[in-house]
Coordinates of C-alpha atoms and ligand atoms in Angstrom, one line a residue:
M1 CA -70.3 -65.3 15.1
E2 CA -70.6 -68.1 17.7
R3 CA -69.3 -70.5 15.1
F4 CA -66.3 -68.2 14.4
F5 CA -65.4 -68.2 18.1
Y6 CA -65.8 -71.9 18.3
F7 CA -63.3 -72.3 15.5
C8 CA -60.9 -69.8 17.0
N9 CA -61.0 -71.5 20.4
R10 CA -60.7 -75.0 18.8
N11 CA -57.6 -73.9 16.9
H12 CA -56.1 -72.3 20.0
L13 CA -56.8 -75.5 21.9
K14 CA -55.3 -77.6 19.1
N15 CA -52.2 -75.4 19.1
T16 CA -51.8 -75.7 22.8
I17 CA -52.2 -79.4 22.8
N18 CA -49.6 -79.9 20.1
M19 CA -47.1 -77.6 21.8
V20 CA -44.1 -79.0 23.6
S21 CA -42.7 -76.9 26.5
Y22 CA -39.0 -76.8 26.8
K23 CA -39.5 -77.3 30.5
E24 CA -40.9 -80.8 29.9
L25 CA -37.7 -81.5 27.9
G26 CA -35.4 -80.5 30.9
L27 CA -34.1 -77.4 29.1
V28 CA -33.8 -73.9 30.6
N29 CA -34.2 -70.4 29.2
T30 CA -31.3 -67.9 29.3
R31 CA -32.6 -65.4 31.9
K32 CA -30.9 -66.6 35.1
M33 CA -27.9 -67.9 33.2
F34 CA -27.2 -64.5 31.6
A35 CA -27.8 -62.6 34.8
K36 CA -25.2 -64.8 36.6
A37 CA -22.7 -64.5 33.7
V38 CA -22.9 -60.7 33.6
D39 CA -22.4 -60.5 37.4
G40 CA -19.6 -63.1 37.3
G41 CA -17.7 -61.6 34.3
Y42 CA -17.8 -64.6 32.0
A43 CA -19.8 -65.6 28.9
I44 CA -22.0 -68.6 28.1
P45 CA -20.8 -70.6 25.1
A46 CA -23.4 -70.8 22.2
F47 CA -22.2 -73.6 20.0
N48 CA -24.0 -74.4 16.7
F49 CA -24.8 -78.0 16.0
N50 CA -26.1 -79.9 13.0
N51 CA -25.3 -83.5 13.8
M52 CA -24.9 -86.1 16.5
E53 CA -21.1 -85.8 16.8
Q54 CA -21.2 -82.0 17.3
M55 CA -23.9 -82.4 19.9
Q56 CA -22.0 -85.2 21.8
A57 CA -18.8 -83.2 21.8
I58 CA -20.6 -80.1 23.1
I59 CA -22.3 -82.0 25.9
M60 CA -19.2 -83.9 26.9
A61 CA -17.2 -80.7 27.0
A62 CA -19.9 -78.9 29.0
V63 CA -20.2 -81.7 31.5
E64 CA -16.5 -82.2 32.0
T65 CA -16.0 -78.4 32.6
K66 CA -19.2 -78.0 34.6
S67 CA -20.4 -75.3 32.3
P68 CA -23.8 -74.1 31.3
V69 CA -24.2 -74.3 27.5
I70 CA -26.4 -73.1 24.6
L71 CA -27.1 -75.6 21.9
Q72 CA -27.7 -73.4 18.9
V73 CA -29.7 -74.3 15.8
S74 CA -29.7 -72.2 12.6
K75 CA -32.4 -72.2 10.0
G76 CA -29.9 -74.1 7.8
A77 CA -29.3 -76.7 10.5
R78 CA -33.1 -77.1 10.8
N79 CA -33.4 -77.8 7.1
Y80 CA -30.3 -80.0 7.1
A81 CA -31.0 -82.2 10.1
N82 CA -34.8 -82.0 10.4
Q83 CA -36.4 -79.9 13.1
T84 CA -38.0 -82.8 14.9
L85 CA -34.8 -84.8 15.1
L86 CA -32.9 -81.7 16.4
R87 CA -35.5 -81.2 19.1
Y88 CA -35.3 -84.8 20.2
M89 CA -31.5 -84.5 20.1
A90 CA -31.7 -81.6 22.5
Q91 CA -34.0 -83.6 24.8
G92 CA -31.5 -86.4 24.5
A93 CA -28.7 -84.0 25.3
V94 CA -30.2 -83.4 28.7
E95 CA -30.4 -87.1 29.5
Y96 CA -26.9 -87.7 28.0
A97 CA -25.5 -85.0 30.3
K98 CA -27.1 -86.7 33.3
E99 CA -25.7 -90.1 32.2
L100 CA -22.3 -88.5 32.0
G101 CA -22.6 -87.5 35.7
C102 CA -24.1 -84.1 35.7
A103 CA -27.1 -84.1 38.0
H104 CA -28.5 -80.7 37.0
P105 CA -27.3 -79.7 33.5
E106 CA -28.2 -76.2 32.3
I107 CA -28.8 -76.5 28.6
V108 CA -30.6 -74.0 26.4
L109 CA -32.0 -74.9 23.0
H110 CA -31.7 -71.7 20.9
L111 CA -32.8 -70.7 17.4
D112 CA -29.9 -68.8 15.8
H113 CA -30.7 -66.0 13.4
G114 CA -34.5 -66.5 13.2
D115 CA -35.7 -64.5 10.2
S116 CA -39.4 -64.4 10.7
F117 CA -42.1 -64.5 13.3
E118 CA -43.4 -67.8 11.9
L119 CA -40.0 -69.5 12.3
C120 CA -39.6 -68.3 15.8
K121 CA -43.2 -69.4 16.7
S122 CA -42.6 -72.8 15.2
C123 CA -39.4 -73.3 17.3
I124 CA -41.1 -72.1 20.5
D125 CA -44.1 -74.4 19.8
M126 CA -41.8 -77.4 19.5
G127 CA -39.6 -77.0 22.6
F128 CA -37.0 -74.3 22.0
S129 CA -36.2 -72.4 25.2
S130 CA -34.7 -69.3 23.5
V131 CA -35.0 -67.7 20.1
M132 CA -33.2 -65.0 18.2
I133 CA -35.2 -62.8 15.9
D134 CA -32.6 -61.2 13.6
G135 CA -34.2 -58.0 12.2
S136 CA -30.9 -56.3 11.9
A137 CA -31.1 -55.9 8.1
L138 CA -34.5 -54.2 8.3
P139 CA -35.2 -50.5 8.8
Y140 CA -35.1 -49.7 12.5
D141 CA -38.9 -49.4 13.0
E142 CA -39.5 -52.7 11.2
N143 CA -36.9 -54.4 13.3
V144 CA -38.6 -53.0 16.5
A145 CA -42.1 -54.2 15.3
L146 CA -41.0 -57.7 14.3
T147 CA -38.9 -58.2 17.5
R148 CA -41.8 -56.9 19.7
K149 CA -44.1 -59.4 18.0
V150 CA -41.8 -62.3 18.7
V151 CA -41.2 -61.2 22.3
D152 CA -45.0 -61.0 23.0
Y153 CA -45.4 -64.5 21.8
A154 CA -42.3 -66.0 23.4
H155 CA -42.8 -64.5 26.8
Q156 CA -46.3 -66.2 27.1
Y157 CA -44.3 -69.4 27.3
D158 CA -41.3 -68.1 29.3
V159 CA -39.1 -68.4 26.3
T160 CA -36.3 -65.8 26.1
V161 CA -35.6 -63.6 23.0
E162 CA -32.4 -62.2 21.5
G163 CA -32.7 -59.2 19.2
E164 CA -30.0 -57.6 17.1
L165 CA -29.0 -54.0 16.3
G166 CA -26.2 -53.2 13.9
V167 CA -25.0 -55.1 10.9
L168 CA -22.2 -57.7 11.2
A169 CA -19.7 -56.9 8.5
G170 CA -19.1 -59.3 5.6
V171 CA -15.7 -59.5 4.2
E172 CA -17.1 -59.2 0.7
D173 CA -18.1 -55.6 1.1
E174 CA -14.9 -54.7 3.0
V175 CA -16.7 -52.9 5.8
A176 CA -15.3 -54.9 8.7
A177 CA -13.8 -51.8 10.3
E178 CA -16.4 -49.3 9.1
E179 CA -18.1 -47.4 11.9
S180 CA -21.5 -47.1 10.2
H181 CA -22.2 -50.8 10.5
Y182 CA -21.5 -50.9 14.2
T183 CA -24.4 -50.8 16.6
K184 CA -25.3 -47.2 17.4
P185 CA -25.2 -46.8 21.2
E186 CA -27.8 -44.0 21.0
E187 CA -30.4 -46.5 19.7
V188 CA -30.0 -49.3 22.3
I189 CA -32.2 -48.0 25.1
D190 CA -35.1 -47.2 22.8
F191 CA -34.8 -50.7 21.1
V192 CA -34.6 -52.7 24.3
T193 CA -37.5 -50.7 25.9
K194 CA -39.8 -50.9 22.9
T195 CA -39.1 -54.6 22.1
G196 CA -38.8 -56.1 25.6
V197 CA -35.9 -58.4 24.4
D198 CA -34.0 -60.3 27.0
S199 CA -30.6 -59.9 25.3
L200 CA -29.1 -57.8 22.5
A201 CA -26.7 -58.9 19.8
I202 CA -24.4 -56.1 18.8
S203 CA -21.9 -55.4 16.0
I204 CA -18.4 -54.2 17.1
G205 CA -16.3 -55.7 14.3
T206 CA -16.9 -59.5 14.4
S207 CA -18.4 -61.3 11.4
H208 CA -19.4 -64.7 10.4
G209 CA -17.3 -67.4 8.8
A210 CA -13.5 -68.1 8.6
Y211 CA -12.6 -65.1 6.5
K212 CA -13.5 -62.2 8.8
F213 CA -11.0 -59.7 7.5
T214 CA -9.2 -59.2 4.2
P215 CA -5.4 -59.3 4.2
E216 CA -5.5 -55.5 3.5
Q217 CA -7.3 -54.9 6.8
C218 CA -4.7 -56.9 8.7
T219 CA -1.1 -56.3 9.7
V220 CA 1.6 -59.0 9.5
D221 CA 3.2 -60.3 12.7
P222 CA 6.9 -60.2 11.9
A223 CA 7.7 -63.1 14.2
T224 CA 5.2 -65.6 12.8
G225 CA 4.3 -64.1 9.4
R226 CA 0.6 -64.5 10.5
L227 CA -2.1 -61.9 9.7
V228 CA -3.1 -59.8 12.7
P229 CA -6.7 -58.4 12.4
P230 CA -7.8 -54.9 13.6
P231 CA -9.1 -54.9 17.2
L232 CA -12.8 -55.0 18.1
A233 CA -14.5 -51.7 18.8
F234 CA -14.4 -51.9 22.6
D235 CA -15.3 -48.2 22.8
V236 CA -18.7 -49.0 21.2
L237 CA -19.2 -51.9 23.6
E238 CA -18.4 -49.6 26.5
A239 CA -20.8 -46.9 25.3
I240 CA -23.5 -49.6 25.0
E241 CA -22.8 -50.9 28.5
Q242 CA -23.1 -47.4 29.9
K243 CA -26.5 -47.0 28.3
L244 CA -27.7 -50.4 29.4
P245 CA -25.9 -51.2 32.7
G246 CA -26.0 -55.0 33.4
F247 CA -28.1 -55.8 30.3
P248 CA -27.0 -59.1 28.6
I249 CA -25.0 -58.5 25.4
V250 CA -24.3 -61.1 22.7
L251 CA -21.4 -61.4 20.3
H252 CA -21.9 -63.3 17.0
G253 CA -19.1 -64.2 14.6
S254 CA -16.7 -65.0 17.4
S255 CA -14.7 -67.8 16.0
S256 CA -10.9 -67.3 16.2
V257 CA -10.0 -69.6 13.3
P258 CA -7.3 -71.6 15.0
Q259 CA -4.2 -71.6 12.7
D260 CA -3.2 -75.1 13.7
E261 CA -6.5 -76.4 12.4
V262 CA -6.2 -74.3 9.2
D263 CA -2.6 -75.6 8.7
T264 CA -3.8 -79.2 9.2
I265 CA -6.6 -78.7 6.7
N266 CA -4.2 -77.2 4.1
K267 CA -1.5 -79.9 4.8
Y268 CA -4.0 -82.7 4.0
G269 CA -5.4 -81.4 0.7
G270 CA -7.5 -78.5 1.8
S271 CA -7.3 -74.9 0.5
L272 CA -8.1 -72.3 3.1
K273 CA -6.1 -69.2 2.2
A274 CA -5.8 -66.2 4.5
A275 CA -8.5 -67.3 6.9
V276 CA -8.5 -64.9 9.9
G277 CA -10.6 -64.9 13.1
I278 CA -11.1 -62.9 16.3
P279 CA -8.0 -63.2 18.6
E280 CA -9.0 -65.1 21.7
E281 CA -7.6 -62.5 24.1
Q282 CA -10.1 -60.0 22.7
L283 CA -13.0 -62.4 23.3
R284 CA -11.7 -63.1 26.9
K285 CA -11.8 -59.3 27.4
A286 CA -15.3 -59.1 26.0
A287 CA -16.5 -62.0 28.2
K288 CA -15.4 -60.1 31.3
S289 CA -17.9 -57.3 30.4
A290 CA -21.6 -57.4 29.8
V291 CA -21.0 -59.8 26.9
C292 CA -22.6 -62.9 28.3
K293 CA -23.2 -65.1 25.2
I294 CA -20.5 -65.8 22.6
N295 CA -21.4 -67.6 19.4
I296 CA -19.0 -70.0 17.9
D297 CA -19.6 -72.2 14.8
S298 CA -16.8 -71.9 12.3
D299 CA -14.1 -73.1 14.7
S300 CA -16.0 -76.3 15.3
R301 CA -16.3 -76.8 11.5
L302 CA -12.6 -76.3 11.2
A303 CA -11.8 -78.8 14.0
M304 CA -14.1 -81.4 12.4
T305 CA -12.7 -80.9 8.9
A306 CA -9.1 -81.0 10.0
A307 CA -9.5 -84.3 11.9
I308 CA -11.4 -85.9 9.0
R309 CA -8.9 -84.8 6.4
K310 CA -6.1 -86.1 8.5
A311 CA -7.8 -89.5 9.1
F312 CA -8.5 -89.8 5.4
A313 CA -4.9 -89.0 4.4
E314 CA -3.4 -91.3 7.1
K315 CA -5.7 -94.2 6.6
P316 CA -6.8 -94.2 3.0
A317 CA -8.1 -97.8 3.2
E318 CA -10.5 -97.0 6.1
F319 CA -14.1 -96.6 5.3
D320 CA -15.9 -97.0 8.6
P321 CA -17.4 -93.6 9.4
R322 CA -16.7 -94.1 13.1
K323 CA -13.0 -94.1 12.3
Y324 CA -13.0 -90.5 11.0
L325 CA -16.1 -89.1 12.7
G326 CA -14.7 -90.4 16.1
P327 CA -11.5 -88.4 15.8
A328 CA -13.5 -85.4 14.5
R329 CA -15.7 -85.6 17.7
D330 CA -12.6 -85.8 19.9
N331 CA -11.0 -82.8 18.2
M332 CA -14.2 -80.7 18.6
K333 CA -14.5 -81.7 22.3
K334 CA -11.0 -80.5 22.8
L335 CA -11.8 -77.2 21.1
Y336 CA -15.0 -76.7 23.1
E337 CA -13.2 -77.3 26.4
H338 CA -10.5 -74.9 25.5
K339 CA -13.1 -72.2 24.6
I340 CA -15.0 -72.8 27.9
I341 CA -12.0 -72.7 30.1
N342 CA -9.5 -70.4 28.4
V343 CA -11.7 -67.9 26.5
L344 CA -15.2 -67.6 27.9
G345 CA -14.5 -68.6 31.6
S346 CA -17.8 -70.4 32.0
N347 CA -16.3 -73.5 33.7
D348 CA -17.4 -74.5 37.2
K349 CA -20.4 -72.2 36.9
L350 CA -23.2 -74.8 37.2
E351 CA -25.3 -74.3 40.3
N352 CA -25.7 -77.9 41.2
A353 CA -23.3 -79.9 39.0
Ligands
G3H401 O1 -24.5 -67.4 12.0 C1 -24.4 -68.4 11.2 C2 -24.1 -69.7 11.8 O2 -22.7 -70.0 11.7 C3 -24.9 -70.8 11.2 O3 -24.5 -71.0 9.9 O4 -26.6 -70.9 8.5 O5 -24.6 -72.2 7.7 O6 -26.0 -73.0 9.6 P1 -25.5 -71.8 8.9
13P402 P1 -18.6 -67.8 13.5 O1 -18.8 -68.0 12.1 O2 -17.6 -66.8 13.8 O3 -18.3 -69.1 14.3 O4 -20.0 -67.2 14.2 C1 -21.0 -68.1 14.5 C2 -22.3 -67.3 14.8 O5 -22.3 -66.1 15.0 C3 -23.5 -68.1 14.8 O6 -24.6 -67.2 15.0
ZN403 ZN1 -24.5 -65.3 14.1

């Protein structure tokens, strides 16, 4: 028995020694940031990153606009870029922000769509300041149990946790406007109470990717000929806010799929047909409510791809990566600044810029 306890303690000690606290890396968790955003009627940008150019563009945009920012890493990004590199990049991001003139950057390193306790734990242990445990596809009780387990672990280290209730529609199954996939307002108090989550991702009609709606679900704007998607379910959002006054709400799948980027991609050899996103006015409206984190990934992919395609087409003899990744970075920075200032309203919200 004594030997058993010796091994347990030794393993615990080993784990603690190997752990990196996000606080040592200069990162912050989401708690204070979200409380301020809910009070102030704006949302914090959560931008996904997979490489250096995306990270640089995000930090440059956040510093220039004096915005707090969430650097978001998916399981796929972790596999693509290597988890250790991503963590050092986030640490580098803090120093880079300071070098760009921001004395006190507010940067969160967040796991996007964590799908297991082990993945969340591994991220917490290596310096993430926030994790999402996405149990939304599980039966309700299993989602509660898994989310509770992650919260219990994360809160020991002052790491904040995002849970999810409701299923984001996929365009494949044509359920984008179907009520049954929206978050059920009658479940949110029970979920938040039983799990102890710090924020809740909800489903009100957004979805991931550049094809959020089928053409059949849209109307056509006679002036432009563009597809106009159905509105988000603001009644569901309002019902959730009434149940959980002031509680931080998260919107995934919030890319707007800028048509100028789609047009550029198609002009220079791409083939994106009938790509439709969430209109920015609707996101602005959501940001003024308890929605305090808005996730954007696809728009950055479009901005990057458009700039690279253009550079390839205009300078076919060029083969220095900096000559096409540089314009891609500039284009993403422009996009991030636009989102921060004109959509989310998180500019000039740093406490001590
Ligand atoms: O929610 C999904 C994000 O856009 C991340 O996508 O899994 O392809 O990295 P990914
Ligand atoms: P988009 O695909 O709409 O950019 O959504 C990204 C997202 O929700 C990441 O979690
Ligand atoms: Zn998402």
